[in-house]
């Protein structure tokens, strides 16, 4: 097993644009629903919160992954 926390496996590549489609795997603790197929809609929460979508909307969109950017909260809570 790789020591990297994330592993991206390319499953298809567009011959024209070279765009890639693949599968994102978390090495240590796979998501409860398995690998995440890409491309994927991934909401991004800045300053520790997700803006613009309600929890109900996230549920309806069947979001598989959410990025929470909280680095700056340690410097300016």
mmCIF file of C-alpha atoms in Angstrom:
data_model
loop_
_atom_site.group_PDB
_atom_site.id
_atom_site.type_symbol
_atom_site.label_atom_id
_atom_site.label_comp_id
_atom_site.label_asym_id
_atom_site.label_seq_id
_atom_site.Cartn_x
_atom_site.Cartn_y
_atom_site.Cartn_z
ATOM 1 C CA UNK A 1 0.000 0.000 0.000
ATOM 2 C CA UNK A 2 1.233 3.496 -0.827
ATOM 3 C CA UNK A 3 2.023 5.893 1.997
ATOM 4 C CA UNK A 4 0.139 8.700 0.219
ATOM 5 C CA UNK A 5 -3.219 9.605 1.716
ATOM 6 C CA UNK A 6 -4.737 10.190 -1.755
ATOM 7 C CA UNK A 7 -4.503 8.082 -4.883
ATOM 8 C CA UNK A 8 -5.903 9.132 -8.284
ATOM 9 C CA UNK A 9 -6.387 6.439 -10.917
ATOM 10 C CA UNK A 10 -7.008 7.656 -14.496
ATOM 11 C CA UNK A 11 -9.736 5.572 -16.147
ATOM 12 C CA UNK A 12 -10.212 7.527 -19.416
ATOM 13 C CA UNK A 13 -8.353 10.261 -21.332
ATOM 14 C CA UNK A 14 -9.856 12.444 -24.078
ATOM 15 C CA UNK A 15 -7.781 12.097 -27.262
ATOM 16 C CA UNK A 16 -8.504 15.695 -28.281
ATOM 17 C CA UNK A 17 -8.152 17.706 -25.072
ATOM 18 C CA UNK A 18 -6.215 15.222 -22.921
ATOM 19 C CA UNK A 19 -8.805 15.764 -20.167
ATOM 20 C CA UNK A 20 -8.805 12.921 -17.669
ATOM 21 C CA UNK A 21 -11.563 11.013 -15.909
ATOM 22 C CA UNK A 22 -10.686 8.839 -13.009
ATOM 23 C CA UNK A 23 -11.250 7.543 -9.534
ATOM 24 C CA UNK A 24 -10.058 9.236 -6.329
ATOM 25 C CA UNK A 25 -9.236 6.883 -3.471
ATOM 26 C CA UNK A 26 -8.352 7.710 0.108
ATOM 27 C CA UNK A 27 -5.671 5.200 1.117
ATOM 28 C CA UNK A 28 -6.240 5.110 4.844
ATOM 29 C CA UNK A 29 -9.978 5.293 5.327
ATOM 30 C CA UNK A 30 -11.924 4.924 2.111
ATOM 31 C CA UNK A 31 -15.109 6.935 2.076
ATOM 32 C CA UNK A 32 -18.097 5.065 3.431
ATOM 33 C CA UNK A 33 -19.443 4.930 -0.141
ATOM 34 C CA UNK A 34 -16.225 3.767 -1.776
ATOM 35 C CA UNK A 35 -14.007 5.590 -4.300
ATOM 36 C CA UNK A 36 -15.066 8.980 -5.663
ATOM 37 C CA UNK A 37 -15.525 9.049 -9.452
ATOM 38 C CA UNK A 38 -14.246 12.174 -11.206
ATOM 39 C CA UNK A 39 -15.018 14.699 -12.544
ATOM 40 C CA UNK A 40 -17.117 15.495 -9.490
ATOM 41 C CA UNK A 41 -19.005 18.476 -8.105
ATOM 42 C CA UNK A 42 -17.089 19.388 -4.945
ATOM 43 C CA UNK A 43 -18.449 22.279 -2.875
ATOM 44 C CA UNK A 44 -15.734 24.305 -1.143
ATOM 45 C CA UNK A 45 -16.226 25.782 2.306
ATOM 46 C CA UNK A 46 -14.083 28.831 3.016
ATOM 47 C CA UNK A 47 -13.507 30.287 6.464
ATOM 48 C CA UNK A 48 -14.819 27.047 7.939
ATOM 49 C CA UNK A 49 -18.270 27.120 6.371
ATOM 50 C CA UNK A 50 -19.995 26.266 3.103
ATOM 51 C CA UNK A 51 -21.906 29.214 1.657
ATOM 52 C CA UNK A 52 -24.641 29.307 -0.956
ATOM 53 C CA UNK A 53 -26.076 25.809 -0.471
ATOM 54 C CA UNK A 54 -28.310 24.485 2.278
ATOM 55 C CA UNK A 55 -27.750 21.037 3.818
ATOM 56 C CA UNK A 56 -30.906 19.896 2.001
ATOM 57 C CA UNK A 57 -29.486 21.030 -1.352
ATOM 58 C CA UNK A 58 -26.211 19.198 -0.661
ATOM 59 C CA UNK A 59 -28.188 16.057 0.092
ATOM 60 C CA UNK A 60 -30.219 16.419 -3.126
ATOM 61 C CA UNK A 61 -27.007 16.895 -5.137
ATOM 62 C CA UNK A 62 -25.624 13.671 -3.629
ATOM 63 C CA UNK A 63 -22.265 15.338 -2.897
ATOM 64 C CA UNK A 64 -19.611 12.685 -2.367
ATOM 65 C CA UNK A 65 -16.887 15.060 -1.160
ATOM 66 C CA UNK A 66 -16.715 18.537 0.379
ATOM 67 C CA UNK A 67 -13.517 20.553 0.771
ATOM 68 C CA UNK A 68 -13.287 22.575 3.980
ATOM 69 C CA UNK A 69 -10.589 25.256 3.832
ATOM 70 C CA UNK A 70 -9.857 26.103 7.475
ATOM 71 C CA UNK A 71 -6.131 26.941 7.412
ATOM 72 C CA UNK A 72 -6.640 30.669 7.913
ATOM 73 C CA UNK A 73 -8.930 30.115 10.929
ATOM 74 C CA UNK A 74 -5.843 29.193 12.942
ATOM 75 C CA UNK A 75 -4.422 32.643 12.238
ATOM 76 C CA UNK A 76 -7.588 34.697 12.547
ATOM 77 C CA UNK A 77 -10.435 32.849 14.293
#
